[in-house]
XYZ file of C-alpha atoms in Angstrom:
756
model
C 17.287 10.459 28.837
C 15.337 7.247 29.158
C 11.795 7.201 27.787
C 9.302 4.437 26.977
C 10.988 1.725 29.050
C 7.779 -0.293 29.438
C 7.111 -0.082 25.709
C 10.632 -1.292 24.890
C 10.311 -4.169 27.362
C 7.097 -5.195 25.640
C 8.681 -5.078 22.171
C 11.693 -7.124 23.291
C 9.609 -9.670 25.186
C 7.556 -10.423 22.093
C 10.329 -10.305 19.517
C 11.816 -13.842 19.803
C 8.441 -15.493 19.304
C 7.459 -13.166 16.450
C 10.761 -13.656 14.641
C 10.532 -17.440 15.032
C 7.025 -17.357 13.571
C 8.224 -15.232 10.640
C 11.052 -17.685 9.948
C 8.527 -20.526 9.905
C 6.230 -18.563 7.609
C 8.965 -17.741 5.091
C 10.796 -21.026 5.464
C 14.193 -19.353 5.372
C 16.663 -17.213 7.325
C 15.699 -13.544 7.736
C 17.330 -10.204 7.125
C 17.224 -7.734 10.017
C 14.706 -5.669 8.063
C 12.306 -8.599 7.892
C 12.677 -9.396 11.582
C 11.671 -5.888 12.592
C 8.866 -5.561 10.058
C 7.261 -8.916 10.864
C 7.564 -8.097 14.581
C 5.539 -4.912 14.003
C 2.566 -6.217 12.039
C -0.706 -4.597 13.070
C -2.553 -7.884 12.651
C -1.609 -11.539 12.991
C 0.817 -13.205 10.618
C -0.598 -13.790 7.127
C -1.024 -17.255 5.708
C 1.813 -16.710 3.242
C 4.884 -14.491 3.079
C 4.338 -10.887 2.020
C 5.727 -10.157 -1.428
C 8.517 -7.605 -1.386
C 7.639 -4.660 -3.580
C 4.105 -5.895 -4.224
C 1.988 -6.529 -1.123
C 0.599 -3.727 1.024
C 1.053 -4.391 4.735
C -0.485 -2.836 7.867
C 2.110 -2.020 10.522
C 1.979 -0.858 14.147
C 4.874 1.577 14.723
C 6.092 2.127 18.282
C 6.158 5.909 18.112
C 5.701 9.090 16.061
C 7.991 12.125 15.829
C 7.111 15.461 14.215
C 9.150 18.576 13.535
C 7.512 21.967 14.020
C 7.015 22.821 10.346
C 5.162 19.580 9.553
C 3.642 19.148 13.020
C 1.388 22.150 12.483
C -0.565 20.505 9.690
C -0.371 17.062 11.303
C -1.846 18.350 14.566
C -4.463 20.434 12.767
C -5.559 17.201 11.088
C -5.331 15.129 14.282
C -7.474 17.634 16.183
C -10.353 16.819 13.829
C -9.940 13.033 14.022
C -12.103 12.518 17.109
C -9.398 11.288 19.518
C -8.666 12.896 22.896
C -5.187 11.360 23.330
C -2.509 9.922 21.071
C -2.526 6.129 20.911
C 1.287 5.778 20.738
C 4.126 7.848 22.244
C 4.568 10.960 20.119
C 6.756 14.062 20.180
C 7.016 17.507 18.571
C 10.437 19.104 17.988
C 10.872 22.838 17.315
C 13.838 22.951 14.955
C 12.722 24.221 11.538
C 11.508 27.756 12.221
C 14.756 29.236 13.588
C 16.480 31.283 10.900
C 20.283 31.410 10.828
C 21.268 35.043 10.556
C 23.712 36.298 13.180
C 24.485 33.614 15.751
C 22.848 31.166 18.127
C 21.594 33.423 20.935
C 20.231 36.288 18.826
C 18.746 33.966 16.201
C 16.925 31.917 18.853
C 15.604 35.029 20.594
C 14.274 36.382 17.292
C 12.635 33.039 16.464
C 10.885 32.929 19.837
C 9.455 36.377 19.197
C 8.568 35.827 15.525
C 7.047 32.376 15.925
C 5.367 32.779 19.312
C 1.877 32.075 17.945
C 3.003 28.820 16.314
C 5.062 27.635 19.276
C 2.142 28.328 21.625
C -0.159 26.357 19.336
C 2.224 23.394 19.160
C 2.889 23.405 22.909
C -0.767 23.643 23.915
C -1.894 21.058 21.361
C 0.856 18.691 22.507
C -0.241 19.233 26.095
C -3.851 18.530 25.213
C -3.241 15.268 23.380
C -0.418 13.782 25.474
C 2.479 14.614 23.139
C 6.018 15.312 24.371
C 7.234 18.790 23.390
C 10.845 19.749 22.684
C 11.186 23.516 22.870
C 12.983 25.770 20.373
C 16.721 25.412 20.918
C 16.459 21.836 22.226
C 17.900 20.522 18.991
C 17.214 18.984 15.619
C 14.521 16.305 15.679
C 16.681 13.448 14.395
C 19.581 14.055 16.755
C 17.186 14.369 19.712
C 15.424 11.139 18.689
C 18.760 9.305 18.454
C 19.789 10.559 21.891
C 16.511 9.808 23.642
C 14.037 7.578 21.814
C 15.589 5.335 19.163
C 16.158 1.728 20.198
C 17.414 -1.376 18.361
C 14.622 -3.416 16.799
C 12.002 -0.684 17.156
C 9.844 0.916 14.494
C 8.840 4.562 14.214
C 7.518 7.034 11.683
C 8.326 10.715 11.533
C 7.018 13.665 9.547
C 10.398 14.412 8.029
C 12.209 12.592 5.251
C 15.369 12.185 7.350
C 13.605 10.218 10.085
C 15.730 7.179 9.002
C 18.562 8.728 11.036
C 17.349 6.460 13.881
C 18.573 3.489 11.834
C 21.916 4.288 13.429
C 20.528 2.544 16.495
C 19.040 -0.341 14.528
C 15.530 1.079 14.278
C 13.264 0.937 11.235
C 12.461 4.643 11.094
C 10.515 5.941 8.112
C 9.711 9.431 6.884
C 6.035 10.075 6.159
C 3.509 12.821 5.624
C 1.387 14.233 8.429
C -1.695 12.243 7.412
C 0.232 9.011 8.023
C 1.221 10.318 11.454
C -2.451 11.040 12.179
C -3.321 7.411 11.405
C -0.784 6.072 13.884
C -1.540 8.659 16.571
C -5.206 7.730 16.215
C -4.415 4.065 16.826
C -5.032 2.936 13.277
C -2.740 0.700 11.221
C -0.066 2.332 9.107
C 0.064 1.021 5.570
C 3.246 0.494 3.547
C 4.064 -1.638 0.539
C 6.408 -4.392 1.768
C 9.828 -2.963 0.940
C 12.483 -4.690 -1.042
C 15.780 -5.065 0.816
C 19.081 -3.782 -0.557
C 22.133 -5.163 1.201
C 25.352 -3.185 1.551
C 28.244 -5.326 2.748
C 31.007 -3.312 4.358
C 34.423 -4.825 4.929
C 37.642 -3.284 6.193
C 37.870 -0.164 8.315
C 38.020 3.564 7.674
C 41.077 5.627 8.535
C 42.591 9.053 8.021
C 40.376 11.599 6.299
C 37.645 9.101 5.463
C 34.434 9.106 7.513
C 31.000 7.510 7.601
C 29.643 10.352 5.441
C 31.828 9.130 2.591
C 30.104 5.745 2.686
C 26.686 7.185 1.920
C 28.160 9.638 -0.604
C 29.636 6.606 -2.386
C 26.351 4.687 -2.126
C 24.445 7.681 -3.554
C 26.801 7.672 -6.513
C 26.098 3.983 -7.056
C 22.314 3.970 -6.637
C 21.347 7.538 -7.754
C 18.526 9.599 -6.249
C 15.887 6.996 -7.017
C 17.868 3.754 -6.791
C 16.597 3.021 -3.299
C 12.922 3.720 -3.995
C 10.677 1.091 -2.462
C 13.545 -0.502 -0.549
C 15.133 -0.573 2.863
C 18.922 -0.447 2.749
C 20.518 -2.811 5.260
C 24.213 -2.429 6.092
C 26.088 -5.419 7.449
C 29.536 -6.952 7.768
C 32.622 -6.332 9.875
C 32.999 -2.874 8.383
C 29.479 -1.947 9.456
C 30.118 -3.116 13.004
C 33.242 -0.911 13.213
C 31.311 2.337 12.653
C 30.116 4.422 15.608
C 26.385 4.646 16.308
C 26.280 8.296 15.275
C 28.290 7.461 12.157
C 25.690 4.837 11.345
C 23.038 7.518 11.891
C 24.738 9.756 9.326
C 24.580 7.003 6.717
C 20.946 6.187 7.455
C 19.983 9.855 7.499
C 21.270 10.581 4.015
C 19.761 7.366 2.679
C 16.739 9.580 2.038
C 18.702 11.058 -0.876
C 18.618 7.753 -2.760
C 14.865 7.466 -2.228
C 15.185 4.598 0.263
C 12.244 3.827 2.538
C 14.842 3.817 5.310
C 18.251 2.346 6.160
C 19.485 0.465 9.195
C 22.389 -1.290 10.866
C 22.540 -4.388 13.020
C 22.887 -4.098 16.793
C 26.420 -4.345 18.155
C 28.965 -2.976 20.615
C 28.953 0.541 19.134
C 25.210 0.888 19.689
C 25.571 -0.558 23.171
C 28.165 2.096 24.055
C 26.037 4.924 22.693
C 22.937 3.801 24.574
C 24.899 3.729 27.798
C 26.512 7.109 27.139
C 23.075 8.678 26.631
C 21.592 7.330 29.862
C 19.921 4.197 28.517
C 21.931 1.382 30.061
C 18.758 -0.614 30.762
C 17.910 -0.612 27.062
C 21.449 -1.679 26.181
C 21.279 -4.594 28.608
C 17.887 -5.698 27.278
C 19.189 -5.499 23.706
C 22.189 -7.633 24.651
C 19.825 -10.297 25.937
C 18.124 -10.677 22.528
C 21.059 -9.687 20.325
C 20.518 -12.499 17.799
C 17.086 -11.058 16.972
C 18.569 -7.602 16.366
C 20.921 -8.782 13.626
C 20.413 -10.558 10.295
C 20.585 -14.322 10.539
C 24.058 -15.826 10.173
C 23.144 -17.479 6.869
C 22.157 -14.087 5.455
C 25.523 -12.550 6.286
C 27.368 -15.552 4.874
C 25.388 -15.743 1.613
C 23.912 -12.242 1.163
C 23.226 -12.537 -2.573
C 20.581 -15.180 -1.806
C 18.584 -12.990 0.568
C 18.864 -9.379 -0.627
C 17.122 -8.025 -3.720
C 20.282 -6.126 -4.599
C 23.766 -6.247 -3.140
C 26.547 -3.651 -2.993
C 29.972 -4.357 -1.527
C 32.497 -1.809 -0.309
C 35.945 -2.293 1.198
C 36.350 0.617 3.607
C 40.129 0.313 3.345
C 39.869 1.572 -0.244
C 37.318 4.351 0.345
C 38.397 7.956 -0.074
C 36.538 11.158 0.802
C 33.890 12.391 -1.643
C 32.210 15.645 -2.608
C 28.737 15.238 -4.095
C 27.063 17.848 -6.230
C 26.309 20.447 -7.317
C 22.498 20.517 -7.594
C 22.028 16.818 -6.860
C 23.254 14.591 -4.013
C 24.171 11.653 -6.243
C 26.842 13.311 -8.429
C 29.736 11.749 -6.536
C 33.317 12.901 -7.068
C 36.218 11.420 -5.071
C 38.483 14.059 -3.536
C 41.387 12.951 -5.745
C 39.363 13.851 -8.860
C 37.789 17.075 -7.592
C 40.325 19.570 -8.967
C 39.977 17.988 -12.400
C 36.160 18.051 -12.166
C 36.139 21.724 -11.135
C 38.162 22.691 -14.196
C 36.245 20.425 -16.570
C 32.779 21.591 -15.461
C 33.568 25.239 -14.855
C 32.366 25.133 -11.254
C 33.325 28.222 -9.234
C 36.527 27.154 -7.460
C 36.437 29.692 -4.648
C 34.646 28.425 -1.557
C 32.555 31.230 -0.118
C 30.839 29.471 2.789
C 31.611 26.199 4.554
C 28.882 24.844 6.829
C 29.092 21.885 9.187
C 26.451 20.333 11.431
C 22.789 19.620 10.676
C 20.822 16.491 11.517
C 23.209 14.488 9.326
C 26.535 15.404 10.892
C 26.327 17.123 14.254
C 27.381 14.433 16.698
C 30.097 14.811 19.292
C 32.310 12.658 17.074
C 31.759 14.908 14.042
C 32.415 18.074 15.999
C 35.503 16.728 17.766
C 37.090 15.576 14.504
C 36.412 18.925 12.834
C 37.738 20.751 15.890
C 40.978 18.770 15.667
C 41.488 20.082 12.132
C 40.861 23.646 13.265
C 43.240 23.285 16.218
C 45.960 21.856 14.000
C 45.491 24.546 11.357
C 45.609 27.405 13.856
C 48.745 25.951 15.472
C 50.361 26.004 12.019
C 49.413 29.623 11.315
C 46.295 29.027 9.227
C 42.798 30.408 9.741
C 39.615 30.004 7.742
C 39.589 31.607 4.300
C 35.864 31.049 3.837
C 32.876 31.923 5.976
C 32.531 29.017 8.399
C 29.436 28.043 10.382
C 28.848 25.286 12.910
C 25.385 23.921 13.782
C 25.204 21.647 16.869
C 22.566 18.926 16.612
C 21.152 19.231 20.111
C 21.501 21.227 23.289
C 23.171 18.192 24.844
C 25.820 18.173 22.122
C 26.210 21.964 22.214
C 26.597 22.083 25.981
C 29.121 19.256 25.934
C 31.275 20.648 23.113
C 31.312 24.053 24.806
C 32.412 22.413 28.062
C 35.175 20.599 26.213
C 36.476 23.735 24.491
C 35.529 22.979 20.902
C 33.284 25.998 20.421
C 36.108 28.328 21.461
C 38.423 26.621 18.982
C 35.946 27.213 16.163
C 35.356 30.838 17.132
C 39.090 31.537 17.491
C 39.538 30.357 13.896
C 36.753 32.616 12.616
C 33.803 30.226 12.836
C 30.266 31.214 13.831
C 28.204 28.842 15.976
C 24.524 28.792 14.992
C 21.455 27.708 16.963
C 20.672 24.049 17.608
C 18.311 23.936 14.637
C 18.048 23.099 10.959
C 18.936 26.578 9.717
C 20.772 26.691 6.365
C 20.165 22.999 5.732
C 16.492 23.682 4.950
C 16.796 27.206 3.570
C 16.407 28.982 6.906
C 19.443 31.102 6.206
C 19.628 34.878 5.822
C 22.786 34.640 3.771
C 24.953 37.702 3.326
C 26.119 37.911 -0.309
C 27.091 40.932 -2.390
C 25.422 39.797 -5.623
C 22.744 37.062 -5.451
C 23.075 36.459 -9.210
C 26.792 35.748 -9.086
C 27.825 32.129 -9.528
C 29.303 30.940 -6.262
C 30.141 27.799 -4.331
C 29.305 26.553 -0.855
C 30.150 23.208 0.754
C 28.091 21.676 3.556
C 28.029 18.541 5.670
C 24.251 18.492 5.184
C 22.265 15.934 3.172
C 20.468 17.770 0.391
C 21.758 20.228 -2.197
C 19.050 20.876 -4.785
C 19.100 24.274 -6.492
C 18.038 27.051 -4.071
C 17.865 24.537 -1.191
C 20.183 26.334 1.240
C 20.034 30.030 0.397
C 17.256 30.366 -2.192
C 19.759 31.254 -4.926
C 19.897 29.271 -8.166
C 23.381 30.726 -8.727
C 24.768 28.821 -5.737
C 26.648 25.599 -6.440
C 26.191 23.497 -3.298
C 28.363 20.461 -2.597
C 27.942 17.904 0.192
C 30.880 16.366 2.058
C 31.920 15.144 5.493
C 32.442 17.697 8.287
C 36.162 16.928 8.135
C 36.431 17.741 4.433
C 34.215 20.813 4.773
C 36.451 22.103 7.559
C 39.639 21.486 5.572
C 38.166 23.262 2.536
C 37.234 26.204 4.753
C 40.916 26.506 5.642
C 41.904 26.416 1.974
C 39.111 28.610 0.636
C 38.761 26.526 -2.515
C 37.009 23.284 -3.453
C 39.915 22.006 -5.546
C 41.975 21.478 -2.373
C 42.814 17.887 -1.439
C 43.891 17.763 2.233
C 45.292 14.268 1.775
C 48.201 15.638 -0.300
C 47.942 19.398 -0.926
C 49.692 21.967 1.252
C 48.567 25.427 2.380
C 50.634 28.571 2.904
C 50.540 29.805 6.484
C 50.952 33.328 7.843
C 54.738 32.975 7.505
C 54.586 31.914 3.886
C 55.458 28.318 4.721
C 53.861 25.336 2.987
C 52.138 23.168 5.590
C 50.128 19.956 5.412
C 47.054 19.575 7.592
C 47.207 16.651 10.001
C 44.659 13.867 9.666
C 41.578 14.462 11.844
C 41.307 12.817 15.222
C 38.404 12.777 17.629
C 36.220 10.884 20.042
C 33.224 8.687 19.266
C 31.817 9.675 22.648
C 32.845 12.426 25.071
C 35.600 11.141 27.410
C 33.943 12.965 30.303
C 30.421 11.968 29.324
C 27.558 14.053 27.962
C 26.289 16.946 30.024
C 23.436 19.428 29.750
C 21.672 21.869 32.073
C 18.312 22.082 30.292
C 17.689 19.631 27.433
C 14.536 21.557 26.481
C 11.914 18.871 27.071
C 8.373 19.596 28.238
C 6.260 16.611 29.324
C 2.557 16.746 28.431
C -0.175 17.293 30.981
C -1.532 14.123 32.594
C -5.042 15.300 31.810
C -5.365 17.551 28.776
C -9.146 17.508 28.552
C -9.521 21.059 29.874
C -6.746 22.572 27.768
C -8.075 24.882 25.082
C -6.217 25.306 21.798
C -6.884 28.688 20.236
C -6.496 29.503 16.543
C -7.425 33.098 15.767
C -9.766 33.463 12.767
C -7.606 36.274 11.322
C -4.277 34.514 11.894
C -1.785 34.648 9.037
C 0.159 31.660 10.425
C -2.532 29.138 11.410
C -5.793 28.097 9.805
C -8.289 25.453 10.892
C -8.863 22.860 8.197
C -12.010 22.315 6.195
C -12.546 18.738 4.943
C -11.862 18.230 1.244
C -14.903 17.367 -0.842
C -15.495 13.730 -1.816
C -15.265 12.500 -5.398
C -18.352 13.309 -7.454
C -18.796 9.716 -8.631
C -18.113 10.406 -12.318
C -15.161 10.470 -14.694
C -13.274 13.744 -14.644
C -13.618 15.719 -17.859
C -12.689 19.168 -19.092
C -9.626 19.530 -16.862
C -7.037 22.118 -17.876
C -3.287 21.540 -17.960
C -1.844 23.717 -15.200
C 1.841 23.007 -15.788
C 4.011 20.430 -17.497
C 7.049 20.370 -15.247
C 10.375 19.682 -16.918
C 13.142 17.655 -15.330
C 13.821 17.497 -11.600
C 10.782 18.563 -9.597
C 11.336 17.968 -5.903
C 9.074 18.903 -3.030
C 11.238 22.020 -2.746
C 10.120 22.967 -6.255
C 6.485 22.146 -5.427
C 6.372 23.809 -2.001
C 9.478 25.798 -1.137
C 10.774 26.049 2.406
C 12.865 29.023 3.571
C 10.644 32.091 4.071
C 7.532 30.004 3.313
C 7.992 27.931 6.458
C 6.092 30.565 8.411
C 2.891 29.559 6.600
C 3.134 25.794 7.211
C 0.071 25.962 9.497
C -2.018 28.021 7.058
C -3.004 26.044 3.992
C -4.404 28.918 1.955
C -1.419 31.202 2.504
C 1.238 28.598 1.843
C -0.587 27.533 -1.307
C 0.736 30.746 -2.852
C 4.076 28.966 -3.277
C 2.646 25.963 -5.153
C 4.991 24.858 -7.939
C 6.644 28.266 -8.208
C 10.017 26.542 -8.458
C 9.036 24.075 -11.197
C 10.312 24.678 -14.726
C 7.534 25.057 -17.295
C 8.331 22.704 -20.179
C 6.921 25.114 -22.753
C 8.856 28.294 -21.938
C 11.723 27.053 -19.724
C 10.648 29.548 -17.036
C 9.609 29.161 -13.412
C 6.249 30.391 -12.100
C 4.987 31.328 -15.555
C 2.180 29.250 -17.104
C -0.523 29.894 -19.640
C -4.036 30.512 -18.339
C -6.258 28.806 -20.931
C -9.239 30.906 -19.873
C -7.533 34.216 -20.725
C -4.571 33.227 -22.908
C -2.270 35.193 -20.611
C 0.775 33.970 -18.704
C 0.896 34.245 -14.943
C 2.021 32.656 -11.686
C 1.177 28.985 -11.163
C -0.834 29.485 -7.927
C -2.785 32.412 -9.374
C -3.610 30.415 -12.503
C -4.783 27.464 -10.410
C -6.962 29.795 -8.341
C -8.479 31.210 -11.535
C -9.409 27.726 -12.735
C -10.825 26.844 -9.313
C -12.921 30.040 -9.213
C -14.322 29.160 -12.643
C -15.248 25.666 -11.460
C -12.630 24.048 -13.682
C -10.321 21.341 -12.402
C -6.669 21.179 -13.424
C -3.870 18.672 -13.957
C -0.141 18.753 -13.269
C 2.179 16.723 -15.493
C 5.659 15.799 -14.273
C 8.852 13.989 -15.173
C 10.848 11.217 -13.433
C 10.973 10.804 -9.636
C 8.464 13.593 -9.184
C 8.297 14.782 -5.570
C 11.696 13.518 -4.434
C 13.167 15.060 -1.317
C 11.367 16.263 1.782
C 8.325 14.490 3.207
C 6.327 17.732 3.328
C 2.688 16.928 2.685
C 2.049 20.563 1.827
C 3.298 19.621 -1.642
C 0.213 17.387 -1.884
C -2.254 19.510 0.092
C -1.631 22.703 -1.874
C -2.605 21.254 -5.280
C -5.624 19.631 -3.627
C -6.635 22.961 -2.096
C -6.220 24.841 -5.383
C -8.355 22.485 -7.450
C -5.758 20.202 -9.036
C -7.424 16.834 -9.553
C -4.544 14.676 -10.771
C -0.765 14.537 -10.954
C 0.396 12.519 -13.986
C 4.119 11.779 -14.175
C 6.736 9.436 -15.538
C 7.494 8.200 -11.994
C 6.960 9.238 -8.351
C 9.082 9.408 -5.250
C 7.547 7.152 -2.571
C 6.548 9.617 0.146
C 5.036 12.133 -2.235
C 2.934 9.519 -4.018
C 1.551 8.370 -0.654
C 0.875 11.956 0.429
C -1.135 12.587 -2.727
C -3.215 9.480 -2.109
C -3.858 10.498 1.496
C -5.263 13.840 0.370
C -7.693 12.277 -2.117
C -5.655 13.145 -5.192
C -5.078 10.999 -8.267
C -1.400 10.032 -8.525
C -0.965 8.488 -11.975
C 2.005 7.400 -14.102
C 2.268 7.149 -17.868
C 2.148 3.485 -18.903
C 4.422 4.531 -21.763
C 6.836 7.137 -20.440
C 7.160 8.699 -23.891
C 3.505 9.766 -23.660
C 4.788 12.616 -21.499
C 5.904 14.167 -24.800
C 2.333 14.155 -26.165
C 1.104 16.666 -23.576
C 0.677 20.115 -25.160
C 0.359 23.522 -23.553
C -3.311 24.133 -24.411
C -4.551 20.633 -23.608
C -7.921 19.938 -22.047
C -7.799 16.603 -20.266
C -10.280 13.830 -19.434
C -9.590 10.997 -17.001
C -11.728 7.974 -17.801
C -12.378 4.710 -15.970
C -12.908 6.172 -12.503
C -16.414 4.758 -12.202
C -14.747 1.335 -12.283
C -11.635 2.424 -10.349
C -9.963 -0.790 -9.176
C -6.598 -2.032 -8.005
C -4.307 -3.039 -10.870
C -6.617 -1.699 -13.578
C -5.347 1.068 -15.864
C -7.169 4.344 -16.346
C -7.312 6.279 -19.599
C -6.261 9.889 -20.080
C -7.527 11.752 -23.137
C -5.484 14.753 -24.230
C -7.662 17.124 -26.273
C -5.342 19.407 -28.223
C -6.161 22.933 -29.374
C -6.039 21.917 -33.066
C -8.980 19.541 -32.540
C -6.911 16.368 -32.450
C -6.576 14.163 -29.410
C -4.447 11.404 -27.911
C -5.650 8.595 -25.680
C -2.927 7.391 -23.336
C -3.128 4.616 -20.727
C -1.970 5.483 -17.217
C -1.036 3.242 -14.325
C -1.632 3.638 -10.605
C -0.693 1.802 -7.412
C -3.944 2.299 -5.486
C -5.224 -0.611 -3.433
C -8.819 -0.949 -2.225
C -8.248 1.111 0.931
C -6.562 3.906 -0.992
C -9.365 3.959 -3.550
C -11.741 4.579 -0.630
C -9.554 7.545 0.370
C -9.996 8.955 -3.131
C -13.750 8.430 -3.103
C -14.143 9.963 0.375
C -12.084 13.009 -0.530
C -9.071 12.018 1.563
C -7.942 9.560 4.219
C -8.802 11.954 7.033
C -12.449 11.947 5.976
C -12.450 8.164 6.374
C -10.900 8.463 9.852
C -13.440 11.104 10.922
C -16.291 8.910 9.789
C -14.889 5.895 11.636
C -14.488 7.692 14.957
C -17.781 9.547 14.574
C -19.507 6.181 14.635
C -17.936 5.157 17.957
């Protein structure tokens, strides 16, 4: 569908002049990233070029998108901000709360019944404030955005870490926390440190079993889970232009797994075709008219090393399929080495469940290529040897693939089609397994594979691959299978080789859908009443956090020293906890229950310094809070990587944690902590992490002179009477320091609008 035509016209009309001014300011050719960012400044051009990786910049995004799990808290915050209508086009998408259990129809019906209170809240709040509402079953937020809202050269933020999916249509699309969304919906500037730009030059062309997913799996292996932090990844070159728009979306989507701010591709014929196929021919024609402004300058493409902060090069002719994992999305193994890796590492070889779809890989192209493998296998006397599930990305995709016979092909081979929702990708999966403690293996075409991510089981070894490879492995029933050369025995005992996948970038007969699931907001929402029951277990109105007391923080107790990887899934688990995403107190009972305690190697078991007993992390935090004692969380590298969920910042704030001190932060989580009035600090000397002891009482000094670029001091008082003073760094600017002093960014917004 076509939305926001007037907005897009306005963006395109202004872009040539804004890009020309940015070129003059910088005195050099521009990357595509820079063109879009400078065209979306909230204020006028600065007097000198913004420093990449150093200067904070205020931006004016074109739109906001929220999924139902994060939208609850975002809208609860927005409802207290003093605005009666969103200032930019915004949407809510109901995709996270549908649990995969039996199949699409029954799972959706159960979700509608179970989540009625939340859906009614989201729908009525959207209606009241002028927000578009996509009903349960309409599809996954990122696929729906790509089909309806994303446009080349635009800028959006979304309350989900995989918002960068829209980069497949040349849009700077960035995952944020709900408080950031509130800023933009309230008409305020959105602040971001000017990103560095990583260039990825793609040459050649993919063929055979290789797909766009393998590009990002390769990139993840090169850059690791934090290699893209603070940077936008820009793909360019003839190889980039040869990839379909949805294939580009796949790459941008999973860029979140390398910590990138976002990823994007230049505008070209593939994007033009996709826009037209999804009913947006006017946008395609307008983009054609300013094409040079929707691509990096020619000099940049010709001499990329001069203009990008880092450069990777990949010849797609040499790329082979990859499997990444287990337990981390950057452990990249080419398919030719997988059998060897399985034996060497002792990974369970048997594939128990193969899952394709999700926001990363659920396009018509993905489904058609996987269906071709299934059709070929069945014709050769082979059916799935593993459980096999298929998750369409949107109702438009589902309706179209059913019309074209693909769903029947999957079901005939033993596959189960799930609802158009996130499902197993985010832990919304009622998995059927005989022994939850048994080591087992699953392979998905999803984006994230941290421990317990999909099914809540630490015993599950999850690997990520393309839909084509996942489908082939489902036929083999083992992860050591290489479809490029290995044969399978069919029902006649014959050795057969699977044919290379074939498919369609776009449906030959066009997309079709009866009900896309969209509900437009009321023209006048002033009389709409949003009801939150006082005794609700799912929703809770927010109370403002208290402002800083104006003194240094002393006598804080160590709550937990987290060891190793501590993602937002460890800090605030999804799965069954999703039902409490609108109730801060209830969901706070999952705070850090997945983090490993450095001192006993256990999860959800920390020492309460007031009693000397060990107990659950949330209960211990509540005990400190009840006693009027603040607490501190200490973490390792890349703390808070993964999902954008701001609950991972709000829960510690709610339970009395005053500071998070780590070796390094993931971008979104650090920002979320700042927004909620927390102290997000890093050890100036990373080895000082080792000085933190289990019984430490902690002081944080220097807050009365809290200033940008000035270190604070942390004093660790040990139980033996000794102490260590360690310097800590922070990245707070003046505005963010005001958030801390006010008790959170939302308190600043409330005060601003209260005065109008």
